[in-house]
Short mmCIF file of C-alpha atoms in Angstrom, two decimals:
data_model
loop_
_atom_site.label_atom_id
_atom_site.label_comp_id
_atom_site.label_asym_id
_atom_site.label_seq_id
_atom_site.Cartn_x
_atom_site.Cartn_y
_atom_site.Cartn_z
CA MET A 1 -121.60 -210.56 105.68
CA GLU A 2 -124.87 -208.73 105.40
CA GLN A 3 -127.18 -209.25 108.28
CA GLU A 4 -130.72 -210.57 107.89
CA PRO A 5 -133.20 -207.83 108.66
CA ASP A 6 -134.75 -208.62 112.01
CA LEU A 7 -138.44 -208.35 111.14
CA ALA A 8 -139.67 -208.76 114.68
CA GLU A 9 -137.43 -205.91 115.82
CA GLU A 10 -138.56 -203.77 112.88
CA LEU A 11 -142.19 -204.33 113.85
CA ARG A 12 -141.49 -203.42 117.50
CA TRP A 13 -140.00 -200.09 116.38
CA ASP A 14 -142.88 -199.40 114.01
CA ALA A 15 -145.33 -200.08 116.84
CA ALA A 16 -143.43 -197.66 119.11
CA VAL A 17 -143.61 -194.92 116.46
CA VAL A 18 -147.35 -195.42 116.02
CA ASP A 19 -147.80 -195.43 119.79
CA LEU A 20 -145.82 -192.18 120.09
CA ILE A 21 -147.97 -190.47 117.47
CA ARG A 22 -151.14 -191.62 119.21
CA ARG A 23 -149.93 -190.69 122.70
CA THR A 24 -148.87 -187.18 121.74
CA GLN A 25 -152.15 -186.27 120.04
CA LEU A 26 -153.53 -184.81 123.29
CA ALA A 27 -150.21 -184.23 125.05
CA GLN A 28 -149.27 -180.85 126.44
CA PRO A 29 -145.83 -179.61 125.36
CA ASP A 30 -144.39 -180.41 128.79
CA GLU A 31 -145.64 -184.01 128.57
CA LEU A 32 -143.83 -184.82 125.33
CA VAL A 33 -140.76 -186.53 126.80
CA ALA A 34 -142.74 -188.68 129.24
CA GLU A 35 -144.94 -189.87 126.36
CA LEU A 36 -141.84 -190.56 124.29
CA ASN A 37 -140.30 -192.70 127.00
CA ALA A 38 -143.58 -194.55 127.57
CA ALA A 39 -143.71 -195.34 123.85
CA VAL A 40 -140.11 -196.58 123.59
CA ARG A 41 -139.97 -198.53 126.87
CA PRO A 42 -140.90 -201.82 125.10
CA LEU A 43 -137.77 -201.30 122.97
CA GLY A 44 -135.56 -201.39 126.04
CA ILE A 45 -134.34 -197.83 125.64
CA ALA A 46 -134.66 -194.59 127.60
CA VAL A 47 -134.26 -191.13 126.07
CA THR A 48 -133.16 -187.79 127.48
CA VAL A 49 -133.98 -184.91 125.16
CA TYR A 50 -131.91 -181.72 125.07
CA LEU A 51 -132.92 -178.49 123.33
CA VAL A 52 -130.40 -175.92 122.15
CA ASP A 53 -130.62 -172.43 123.64
CA HIS A 54 -131.11 -169.43 121.38
CA GLU A 55 -127.49 -168.37 121.68
CA GLN A 56 -126.54 -171.90 120.50
CA GLU A 57 -124.03 -172.41 123.27
CA GLN A 58 -125.57 -175.08 125.48
CA LEU A 59 -127.98 -178.01 125.28
CA TRP A 60 -130.67 -177.99 127.95
CA PRO A 61 -132.52 -181.14 129.11
CA LEU A 62 -136.30 -181.30 128.86
CA PRO A 63 -137.51 -182.06 132.39
CA GLU A 64 -139.47 -185.28 132.85
CA ARG A 65 -141.74 -185.79 135.83
CA GLY A 66 -140.40 -188.26 138.39
CA LYS A 67 -136.86 -188.21 136.98
CA PRO A 68 -133.89 -186.10 138.06
CA THR A 69 -133.03 -183.47 135.44
CA PRO A 70 -129.42 -183.77 134.27
CA PRO A 71 -127.22 -180.68 133.91
CA ALA A 72 -126.95 -178.68 130.67
CA LEU A 73 -124.24 -179.69 128.21
CA SER A 74 -121.83 -177.28 126.59
CA ILE A 75 -121.83 -177.48 122.79
CA ASP A 76 -118.15 -176.68 122.50
CA GLY A 77 -115.89 -179.45 123.71
CA SER A 78 -118.35 -182.29 124.27
CA LEU A 79 -119.40 -185.36 122.31
CA ALA A 80 -123.02 -184.21 122.67
CA GLY A 81 -121.95 -180.90 121.18
CA ARG A 82 -120.29 -182.59 118.21
CA CYS A 83 -123.51 -184.50 117.64
CA PHE A 84 -125.36 -181.17 117.49
CA THR A 85 -122.87 -179.19 115.44
CA GLY A 86 -122.11 -181.87 112.85
CA VAL A 87 -125.69 -183.24 112.80
CA ARG A 88 -124.14 -186.70 113.29
CA THR A 89 -124.89 -189.59 115.59
CA TYR A 90 -122.17 -190.75 117.99
CA ALA A 91 -122.10 -194.01 119.95
CA SER A 92 -120.32 -194.64 123.20
CA ARG A 93 -117.56 -197.27 123.10
CA ASP A 94 -118.89 -200.80 122.82
CA ASP A 95 -117.24 -201.93 126.03
CA ILE A 96 -118.89 -199.26 128.18
CA GLU A 97 -122.18 -200.19 129.79
CA PRO A 98 -124.87 -199.13 129.25
CA TYR A 99 -124.78 -198.63 125.49
CA ARG A 100 -125.37 -194.97 124.68
CA LEU A 101 -126.08 -193.02 121.50
CA TRP A 102 -126.07 -189.26 120.94
CA VAL A 103 -128.59 -188.57 118.19
CA PRO A 104 -129.24 -185.19 116.51
CA MET A 105 -132.81 -183.94 116.78
CA VAL A 106 -133.79 -181.89 113.76
CA ASP A 107 -137.18 -180.67 112.60
CA GLY A 108 -136.61 -181.51 108.96
CA SER A 109 -133.29 -179.71 108.82
CA GLU A 110 -133.71 -177.22 111.68
CA ARG A 111 -131.34 -178.16 114.51
CA LEU A 112 -133.48 -178.26 117.66
CA GLY A 113 -131.19 -180.24 119.92
CA ILE A 114 -130.03 -183.76 120.56
CA ALA A 115 -131.22 -186.91 122.30
CA GLU A 116 -129.26 -189.26 124.50
CA VAL A 117 -130.52 -192.79 123.93
CA VAL A 118 -129.53 -195.34 126.57
CA ALA A 119 -130.08 -199.01 125.74
CA GLN A 120 -130.35 -201.70 128.40
CA ARG A 121 -128.08 -203.92 126.32
CA PRO A 122 -125.94 -203.26 123.22
CA PRO A 123 -127.98 -203.73 120.05
CA ALA A 124 -127.36 -206.84 117.95
CA ASP A 125 -127.18 -204.68 114.82
CA ALA A 126 -125.66 -201.31 115.72
CA GLU A 127 -126.19 -199.83 112.26
CA SER A 128 -129.93 -200.58 112.16
CA PHE A 129 -130.26 -199.38 115.74
CA ARG A 130 -128.62 -196.07 114.84
CA ARG A 131 -130.86 -195.59 111.80
CA ARG A 132 -134.00 -196.34 113.82
CA CYS A 133 -132.97 -193.92 116.55
CA GLU A 134 -132.34 -191.22 113.94
CA THR A 135 -135.80 -191.78 112.42
CA LEU A 136 -137.39 -191.69 115.87
CA MET A 137 -135.61 -188.45 116.75
CA GLY A 138 -136.64 -187.00 113.40
CA LEU A 139 -140.24 -187.66 114.39
CA LEU A 140 -139.60 -186.20 117.83
CA GLY A 141 -138.10 -183.09 116.19
CA HIS A 142 -141.33 -182.64 114.25
CA LEU A 143 -143.38 -183.18 117.42
CA VAL A 144 -141.35 -180.61 119.37
CA ALA A 145 -141.96 -178.09 116.59
CA VAL A 146 -145.66 -178.95 116.40
CA LYS A 147 -146.23 -178.80 120.18
CA SER A 148 -144.16 -175.66 120.90
CA PRO A 149 -146.90 -173.08 120.19
CA TYR A 150 -149.30 -174.63 122.73
CA GLY A 151 -147.38 -173.89 125.89
CA ASP A 152 -144.41 -171.98 127.22
CA SER A 153 -142.41 -174.90 128.61
CA LEU A 154 -140.56 -175.79 125.39
CA HIS A 155 -139.80 -172.09 124.81
CA ARG A 156 -138.60 -171.64 128.38
CA VAL A 157 -136.06 -174.46 128.14
CA ARG A 158 -134.37 -172.72 125.22
CA ARG A 159 -133.97 -169.39 127.04
CA THR A 160 -131.19 -168.48 129.42
CA ARG A 161 -132.45 -164.89 129.71
CA PRO A 162 -135.74 -163.06 129.21
CA MET A 163 -136.55 -161.99 125.63
CA SER A 164 -137.02 -158.30 124.94
CA PRO A 165 -140.52 -157.49 123.60
CA ALA A 166 -139.02 -156.74 120.19
CA ALA A 167 -137.20 -160.08 120.07
CA GLU A 168 -140.34 -161.92 121.22
CA LEU A 169 -142.33 -160.28 118.45
CA MET A 170 -139.70 -161.03 115.82
CA LEU A 171 -139.06 -164.61 116.94
CA HIS A 172 -142.60 -165.64 116.11
CA LEU A 173 -142.59 -163.98 112.73
CA LEU A 174 -139.37 -165.55 111.47
CA PRO A 175 -139.23 -168.91 109.72
CA PRO A 176 -136.92 -171.53 111.31
CA LEU A 177 -133.19 -170.80 111.07
CA THR A 178 -132.54 -173.54 108.52
CA PHE A 179 -134.42 -175.12 105.66
CA SER A 180 -132.94 -177.77 103.39
CA CYS A 181 -134.64 -179.40 100.45
CA HIS A 182 -133.21 -181.78 97.89
CA ARG A 183 -131.34 -179.14 95.95
CA MET A 184 -130.41 -176.40 98.37
CA VAL A 185 -129.98 -175.06 101.89
CA ILE A 186 -131.07 -171.73 103.33
CA SER A 187 -129.72 -170.94 106.76
CA ALA A 188 -129.70 -167.78 108.85
CA VAL A 189 -128.62 -166.48 112.23
CA LEU A 190 -129.72 -163.37 114.13
CA GLU A 191 -127.88 -161.69 117.01
CA PRO A 192 -128.22 -160.56 119.76
CA CYS A 193 -130.83 -163.29 119.96
CA TYR A 194 -132.58 -162.12 123.16
CA ASP A 195 -132.55 -158.48 122.20
CA VAL A 196 -132.85 -158.32 118.42
CA GLY A 197 -135.43 -155.94 117.02
CA GLY A 198 -134.59 -154.26 113.78
CA ASP A 199 -133.16 -157.16 111.78
CA ALA A 200 -135.06 -160.01 110.16
CA TYR A 201 -134.87 -162.62 107.44
CA ASP A 202 -137.47 -164.56 105.52
CA TYR A 203 -137.59 -167.29 102.90
CA ALA A 204 -139.98 -169.58 101.06
CA VAL A 205 -139.31 -172.42 98.63
CA ASP A 206 -142.07 -173.30 96.18
CA ASP A 207 -141.86 -175.36 92.99
CA GLN A 208 -138.43 -174.60 91.54
CA ILE A 209 -138.12 -171.11 93.05
CA ALA A 210 -136.38 -170.32 96.32
CA ARG A 211 -137.14 -166.82 97.57
CA PHE A 212 -135.11 -165.30 100.38
CA MET A 213 -134.62 -161.91 101.95
CA VAL A 214 -132.88 -160.07 104.75
CA PHE A 215 -134.03 -156.82 106.36
CA ASP A 216 -132.47 -154.14 108.54
CA ALA A 217 -134.77 -151.45 109.95
CA MET A 218 -133.45 -148.08 111.05
CA GLY A 219 -133.28 -147.38 114.77
CA ARG A 220 -133.22 -149.77 117.69
CA GLY A 221 -135.45 -151.73 120.07
CA LEU A 222 -139.18 -152.21 119.75
CA LYS A 223 -139.58 -149.17 117.50
CA ALA A 224 -137.19 -150.71 114.99
CA GLY A 225 -138.88 -154.06 115.57
CA LEU A 226 -142.28 -152.69 114.62
CA THR A 227 -140.79 -151.06 111.53
CA CYS A 228 -139.10 -154.29 110.51
CA THR A 229 -142.12 -156.51 111.13
CA ALA A 230 -144.25 -154.18 108.99
CA ALA A 231 -141.79 -154.56 106.09
CA LEU A 232 -141.49 -158.31 106.59
CA ALA A 233 -145.24 -158.86 106.82
CA ALA A 234 -145.92 -156.67 103.78
CA THR A 235 -143.37 -158.44 101.56
CA ARG A 236 -144.54 -161.85 102.74
CA ALA A 237 -148.20 -161.08 102.09
CA ALA A 238 -147.32 -159.77 98.61
CA ARG A 239 -145.19 -162.86 97.92
CA ARG A 240 -148.01 -165.19 98.96
CA ASP A 241 -150.28 -163.20 96.69
CA GLY A 242 -147.99 -164.23 93.83
CA ARG A 243 -146.43 -160.80 93.28
CA ASP A 244 -142.88 -160.32 91.98
CA LEU A 245 -139.85 -158.81 93.73
CA SER A 246 -140.56 -155.22 92.70
CA ALA A 247 -144.17 -155.47 93.83
CA MET A 248 -143.05 -156.98 97.13
CA ALA A 249 -140.81 -153.95 97.66
CA ARG A 250 -143.64 -151.59 96.75
CA ALA A 251 -145.88 -153.35 99.26
CA ALA A 252 -143.28 -152.66 101.94
CA ASP A 253 -143.03 -149.00 100.85
CA ALA A 254 -146.80 -148.64 101.17
CA ALA A 255 -147.04 -150.41 104.53
CA LEU A 256 -144.28 -148.31 106.07
CA GLN A 257 -145.76 -145.06 104.78
CA GLU A 258 -149.30 -145.94 105.84
CA GLN A 259 -148.45 -147.22 109.30
CA PHE A 260 -146.07 -144.57 110.51
CA ALA A 261 -146.38 -140.80 110.54
CA ASP A 262 -142.63 -140.29 110.60
CA LEU A 263 -140.24 -141.58 107.95
CA ARG A 264 -139.27 -145.21 108.66
CA PHE A 265 -137.07 -147.09 106.28
CA VAL A 266 -135.77 -150.61 106.07
CA THR A 267 -132.84 -151.70 103.95
CA GLY A 268 -132.87 -155.19 102.55
CA VAL A 269 -132.18 -157.68 99.81
CA LEU A 270 -135.04 -159.55 98.14
CA ALA A 271 -133.98 -162.42 95.90
CA GLU A 272 -135.29 -165.42 94.04
CA LEU A 273 -133.26 -168.34 92.75
CA ASP A 274 -134.52 -170.68 90.03
CA LEU A 275 -133.30 -174.10 91.15
CA ASP A 276 -133.67 -175.52 87.63
CA THR A 277 -131.61 -172.91 85.81
CA GLY A 278 -129.53 -171.18 88.50
CA VAL A 279 -130.90 -167.79 87.44
CA LEU A 280 -130.85 -165.45 90.42
CA ARG A 281 -132.97 -162.31 90.34
CA TYR A 282 -132.60 -159.81 93.14
CA LEU A 283 -133.17 -156.29 94.24
CA ASN A 284 -131.16 -154.41 96.78
CA ALA A 285 -132.99 -151.73 98.75
CA GLY A 286 -130.05 -149.75 100.09
CA HIS A 287 -128.39 -152.76 101.67
CA PRO A 288 -124.85 -154.17 101.60
CA PRO A 289 -124.61 -156.28 98.42
CA PRO A 290 -124.79 -160.10 98.68
CA ILE A 291 -121.49 -161.93 98.19
CA LEU A 292 -121.16 -164.73 95.65
CA LEU A 293 -118.96 -167.63 96.78
CA ARG A 294 -117.79 -170.03 94.10
CA GLN A 295 -115.48 -173.05 94.46
CA GLY A 296 -114.50 -172.10 97.96
CA LYS A 297 -113.71 -168.45 97.21
CA ALA A 298 -115.56 -165.15 97.43
CA VAL A 299 -115.71 -164.12 93.77
CA ARG A 300 -117.69 -160.90 93.83
CA ALA A 301 -120.33 -158.71 95.40
CA LEU A 302 -123.63 -158.61 93.49
CA ARG A 303 -124.06 -154.91 92.88
CA GLY A 304 -127.12 -154.86 90.65
CA GLY A 305 -130.80 -154.25 91.36
CA ARG A 306 -130.18 -151.17 93.47
CA ARG A 307 -133.11 -149.12 94.67
CA LEU A 308 -133.81 -146.85 97.62
CA PRO A 309 -134.54 -148.38 101.03
CA LEU A 310 -138.00 -149.86 101.60
CA GLY A 311 -140.30 -147.10 102.82
CA ILE A 312 -139.01 -144.60 100.22
CA GLU A 313 -140.75 -145.33 96.94
CA ASP A 314 -138.46 -145.78 93.95
CA ASP A 315 -139.64 -146.51 90.42
CA GLY A 316 -136.31 -145.94 88.73
CA PHE A 317 -134.54 -149.25 89.16
CA GLU A 318 -134.14 -152.60 87.45
CA VAL A 319 -134.04 -156.01 89.10
CA GLY A 320 -130.51 -157.43 89.10
CA ALA A 321 -129.72 -160.82 87.57
CA GLU A 322 -126.91 -163.35 87.85
CA VAL A 323 -126.56 -166.94 86.65
CA LEU A 324 -125.31 -169.20 89.40
CA GLU A 325 -123.31 -172.38 88.87
CA PRO A 326 -124.17 -175.59 90.71
CA GLY A 327 -122.48 -175.55 94.11
CA ASP A 328 -122.49 -171.72 94.32
CA ARG A 329 -123.23 -170.05 97.62
CA LEU A 330 -124.60 -166.66 98.48
CA LEU A 331 -123.81 -164.78 101.64
CA LEU A 332 -126.26 -162.10 102.75
CA TYR A 333 -125.60 -159.96 105.79
CA THR A 334 -126.59 -156.79 107.58
CA ASP A 335 -124.08 -154.12 108.51
CA GLY A 336 -124.28 -155.15 112.18
CA ILE A 337 -121.78 -157.85 111.15
CA THR A 338 -119.28 -155.81 109.18
CA GLU A 339 -119.67 -152.68 111.34
CA ALA A 340 -119.05 -154.56 114.60
CA TYR A 341 -116.22 -152.79 116.43
CA ASP A 342 -113.88 -154.17 119.05
CA ARG A 343 -112.50 -152.20 122.01
CA SER A 344 -109.68 -150.71 119.97
CA GLY A 345 -112.14 -149.47 117.35
CA GLU A 346 -111.35 -152.09 114.70
CA ARG A 347 -114.21 -153.05 112.36
CA PHE A 348 -115.06 -156.72 111.92
CA GLY A 349 -115.16 -155.97 108.21
CA LEU A 350 -116.17 -157.80 105.07
CA ASP A 351 -112.87 -159.65 104.52
CA ARG A 352 -113.04 -161.37 107.88
CA LEU A 353 -116.68 -162.28 107.22
CA THR A 354 -116.02 -163.86 103.82
CA ASP A 355 -112.87 -165.61 105.10
CA LEU A 356 -114.75 -167.28 107.94
CA ALA A 357 -117.72 -168.16 105.73
CA THR A 358 -115.52 -169.78 103.07
CA GLN A 359 -113.47 -171.59 105.73
CA GLY A 360 -116.62 -173.13 107.18
CA MET A 361 -117.91 -174.16 103.81
CA ASN A 362 -114.56 -175.55 102.69
CA ALA A 363 -114.43 -177.59 105.90
CA LEU A 364 -117.81 -179.04 104.78
CA LEU A 365 -119.55 -177.87 107.92
CA PRO A 366 -123.35 -177.81 107.81
CA ALA A 367 -124.42 -174.25 106.85
CA PRO A 368 -126.08 -173.57 110.24
CA GLU A 369 -122.82 -174.55 111.95
CA THR A 370 -120.76 -172.16 109.82
CA LEU A 371 -123.22 -169.43 110.83
CA ARG A 372 -123.25 -170.38 114.51
CA ARG A 373 -119.47 -170.07 114.66
CA LEU A 374 -119.46 -166.85 112.67
CA ALA A 375 -122.08 -165.25 114.91
CA HIS A 376 -120.08 -166.19 118.00
CA THR A 377 -116.88 -164.79 116.48
CA VAL A 378 -118.64 -161.48 115.75
CA LEU A 379 -119.95 -161.35 119.34
CA GLU A 380 -116.49 -162.09 120.74
CA HIS A 381 -115.04 -159.37 118.54
CA GLN A 382 -117.33 -156.90 120.31
CA GLY A 383 -116.48 -158.21 123.75
CA GLY A 384 -119.95 -159.74 124.06
CA ARG A 385 -121.69 -156.35 123.89
CA PRO A 386 -123.14 -155.85 120.42
CA SER A 387 -124.11 -152.30 119.52
CA ASP A 388 -126.37 -153.25 116.62
CA ASP A 389 -128.45 -156.15 115.34
CA ALA A 390 -126.56 -158.50 113.08
CA THR A 391 -127.96 -161.00 110.59
CA LEU A 392 -126.29 -163.55 108.35
CA MET A 393 -127.81 -165.80 105.73
CA ILE A 394 -126.18 -168.49 103.61
CA VAL A 395 -127.89 -169.95 100.56
CA GLU A 396 -126.19 -173.03 99.11
CA TRP A 397 -127.35 -174.32 95.73
CA SER A 398 -126.02 -177.77 96.40
CA ALA A 399 -127.54 -181.19 97.06
CA ASP A 400 -124.43 -182.19 99.04
CA ALA A 401 -124.81 -179.14 101.30
CA ALA A 402 -128.46 -180.14 101.90
CA GLU A 403 -127.32 -183.65 102.81
CA ARG A 404 -124.94 -182.24 105.46
CA THR A 405 -127.83 -180.72 107.41
CA GLN A 406 -129.34 -184.19 107.92
CA PRO A 407 -128.25 -186.98 110.27
CA MET B 1 -124.61 -140.38 125.45
CA SER B 2 -123.75 -138.95 122.06
CA GLU B 3 -123.80 -135.21 121.51
CA LEU B 4 -124.44 -133.00 118.54
CA ALA B 5 -123.92 -129.24 118.52
CA VAL B 6 -126.17 -127.37 116.09
CA ASP B 7 -125.68 -123.83 114.84
CA VAL B 8 -128.04 -121.97 112.50
CA ALA B 9 -127.03 -119.00 110.31
CA GLU B 10 -128.53 -117.30 107.29
CA ARG B 11 -126.63 -116.14 104.22
CA ASP B 12 -128.21 -114.78 101.00
CA ASP B 13 -131.64 -116.26 101.84
CA VAL B 14 -130.09 -119.66 102.51
CA VAL B 15 -130.41 -121.18 105.97
CA ILE B 16 -127.13 -122.86 106.86
CA ILE B 17 -127.38 -125.45 109.62
CA THR B 18 -123.97 -126.52 110.89
CA ALA B 19 -123.77 -129.61 113.03
CA SER B 20 -120.79 -131.10 114.81
CA GLY B 21 -120.45 -134.32 116.80
CA VAL B 22 -122.33 -137.57 116.42
CA LEU B 23 -125.74 -137.65 114.73
CA ASP B 24 -127.70 -140.63 116.00
CA LEU B 25 -130.88 -141.76 117.75
CA GLY B 26 -129.77 -140.15 121.03
CA SER B 27 -128.60 -136.82 119.64
CA ALA B 28 -130.87 -136.04 116.70
CA ALA B 29 -133.38 -133.78 118.50
CA GLY B 30 -131.46 -130.50 118.05
CA LEU B 31 -130.92 -130.97 114.34
CA ARG B 32 -134.52 -132.14 113.88
CA ALA B 33 -135.81 -128.93 115.48
CA ALA B 34 -133.49 -126.76 113.37
CA LEU B 35 -134.50 -128.58 110.16
CA ASP B 36 -138.20 -128.44 110.98
CA ALA B 37 -137.95 -124.68 111.50
CA ALA B 38 -135.89 -124.16 108.33
CA VAL B 39 -138.29 -125.99 106.03
CA ALA B 40 -141.46 -124.67 107.67
CA HIS B 41 -142.02 -121.86 105.16
CA ASP B 42 -142.47 -121.51 101.39
CA ARG B 43 -139.55 -122.32 99.06
CA PRO B 44 -137.06 -123.15 101.77
CA ARG B 45 -133.38 -123.11 100.82
CA VAL B 46 -131.38 -125.09 103.36
CA VAL B 47 -127.78 -126.27 103.55
CA VAL B 48 -126.89 -128.82 106.21
CA ALA B 49 -123.15 -128.63 106.84
CA LEU B 50 -121.90 -131.93 108.21
CA ASP B 51 -118.11 -131.75 107.83
CA ALA B 52 -117.71 -131.80 111.63
CA VAL B 53 -120.05 -134.76 112.07
CA THR B 54 -118.03 -137.91 112.66
CA PHE B 55 -120.83 -140.49 112.62
CA VAL B 56 -124.40 -140.68 111.34
CA ASP B 57 -126.71 -143.61 112.09
CA SER B 58 -129.89 -144.67 110.28
CA THR B 59 -132.02 -142.34 112.42
CA GLY B 60 -129.81 -139.44 111.38
CA LEU B 61 -130.14 -140.50 107.78
CA ALA B 62 -133.94 -140.61 108.09
CA LEU B 63 -133.83 -137.08 109.48
CA LEU B 64 -131.96 -135.87 106.38
CA VAL B 65 -134.37 -137.67 104.03
CA THR B 66 -137.32 -136.14 105.86
CA GLY B 67 -135.77 -132.66 105.64
CA ASP B 68 -135.18 -133.11 101.92
CA ARG B 69 -138.76 -134.27 101.38
CA CYS B 70 -140.26 -131.36 103.34
CA ALA B 71 -138.08 -128.87 101.44
CA ARG B 72 -139.19 -130.33 98.07
CA ASP B 73 -142.82 -130.36 99.19
CA GLY B 74 -142.43 -126.65 100.00
CA GLY B 75 -141.05 -125.95 96.53
CA GLY B 76 -137.49 -125.43 97.77
CA TRP B 77 -134.42 -127.54 98.43
CA MET B 78 -132.18 -128.99 101.11
CA ARG B 79 -128.53 -129.69 100.36
CA ILE B 80 -125.91 -131.59 102.32
CA ALA B 81 -122.42 -130.11 102.49
CA GLY B 82 -119.14 -131.84 103.35
CA PRO B 83 -120.24 -135.31 104.49
CA GLY B 84 -117.47 -137.38 106.11
CA ALA B 85 -116.27 -140.75 104.88
CA GLN B 86 -118.68 -142.73 107.06
CA LEU B 87 -121.73 -140.78 105.88
CA ARG B 88 -120.58 -141.01 102.25
CA ARG B 89 -120.25 -144.77 102.60
CA MET B 90 -123.72 -144.94 104.10
CA LEU B 91 -125.23 -142.73 101.39
CA ASP B 92 -123.60 -144.97 98.80
CA ILE B 93 -124.82 -148.27 100.31
CA THR B 94 -128.36 -147.02 100.87
CA ASN B 95 -128.48 -145.41 97.39
CA LEU B 96 -129.71 -142.28 99.12
CA ASP B 97 -127.01 -140.30 97.28
CA ARG B 98 -129.42 -140.60 94.35
CA ARG B 99 -132.14 -138.84 96.33
CA LEU B 100 -130.22 -136.35 98.44
CA ALA B 101 -128.22 -133.44 97.01
CA VAL B 102 -124.65 -133.77 98.31
CA TYR B 103 -121.90 -131.15 97.87
CA ASP B 104 -118.27 -131.03 98.92
CA ASP B 105 -118.56 -127.82 100.93
CA VAL B 106 -120.95 -125.09 102.00
CA ALA B 107 -119.97 -122.66 99.22
CA ALA B 108 -120.71 -125.24 96.53
CA ALA B 109 -123.96 -126.20 98.26
CA VAL B 110 -125.17 -122.59 98.46
CA GLN B 111 -124.42 -122.09 94.78
CA GLY B 112 -125.73 -125.52 93.83
CA SER B 113 -122.68 -126.27 91.72
CA GLY B 114 -120.17 -129.10 91.50
CA GLN B 115 -122.44 -131.74 92.98
#
């Protein structure tokens, strides 16, 4: 039997949301959780918020003044971890007191962490309670993202090590790891996350066009980081100026030649997908070709649109084109993935990469989870000591895939 | 620390730079100096023999592109002889085999035939 909506309860939750918005207007980043708990106290719940670290291995509690801080939670092998990886809410068993929910905290579709919601008594309507908690944590995800730039505390919680200057620079230039809209998902991962410099990715979705790119600058460390940020900033500025793929590449050529006395080049793929028609246009500036995945299989590498690396002007090329089918996926990567060697000198290789990517997708994992696992597998392959930056990006032209990145 | 041995010889007005070892960020200085010197005059003719180089990274590649550019700017040429499988793969992926002149061995590079 369908339950009557409890209007009084609905109003109490609405009031808590409004109160939270009002309270956080002037809140410092480190005051966010205390304000949250003040706002939801009338609902008879208490919340502990956990943020994921950059290596995506553990969930770290946000400290709250006057309360003991619980220990970090491992993502692998815990219910909290399953909540994070699957972007799904899990409830404790009904007969265990107090009633407890693990709720994913996403900023739109970017996985920021999870929240543990403890209720004084089990809710009368568990389904409504779950939905309300998910909405509340969606708002909190937005607030965490909005408040992060104004202090260091939210950044600090996500770090288990200091960032290198190059990684610090790059981190603040990159868009969030994951963006989903109604028709598609773009997700990326960058390793080693505390020490990356020469690799980057970018994307933007406007009207029916999704634009996405990956970059790999020559060299290592901050020098490579400066090279890469110059290419990224130049292509982004050109894109926002309404220029096409070729002009974006030329803008990067010009920026790299103007800024640096020595030759600096950046390889990369610049692509745009028309979400109405499936027409993909792309250029490949000396980079490994993107892989097209269709119906759970890697069907081919996209070998068109080849030009010289960014930084070396090239007028003799044509933009590549491909017509995607609904449900198609693209896999973009830098050679730090395929050229990762283990102790015995064995390459990670393209076959292993496409196998793991298709496995993840066929298991209907959220795209960011497929990438998290892949990145960890590549790191393990190298015995935890990567010799180069490694970037992966998955683009899924699929409404179902977008749905999977949401609670 | 990677090492690169560099030897410079001259044959029929062609400077032949022979490198052996690993050409990367840590080892490029010797080859850079030899290339700079070889392309520093008018109409340079330079062959870079790389058959004994087992690995080239992006810094090494940039060095070769720079050498090629300087040689062209001076009205001459720079040719690569005998790249190994790894360098060939890299030249292919980066499309730089379109820009750089690559030959199977030094004799072919000196003659400029059989590219």
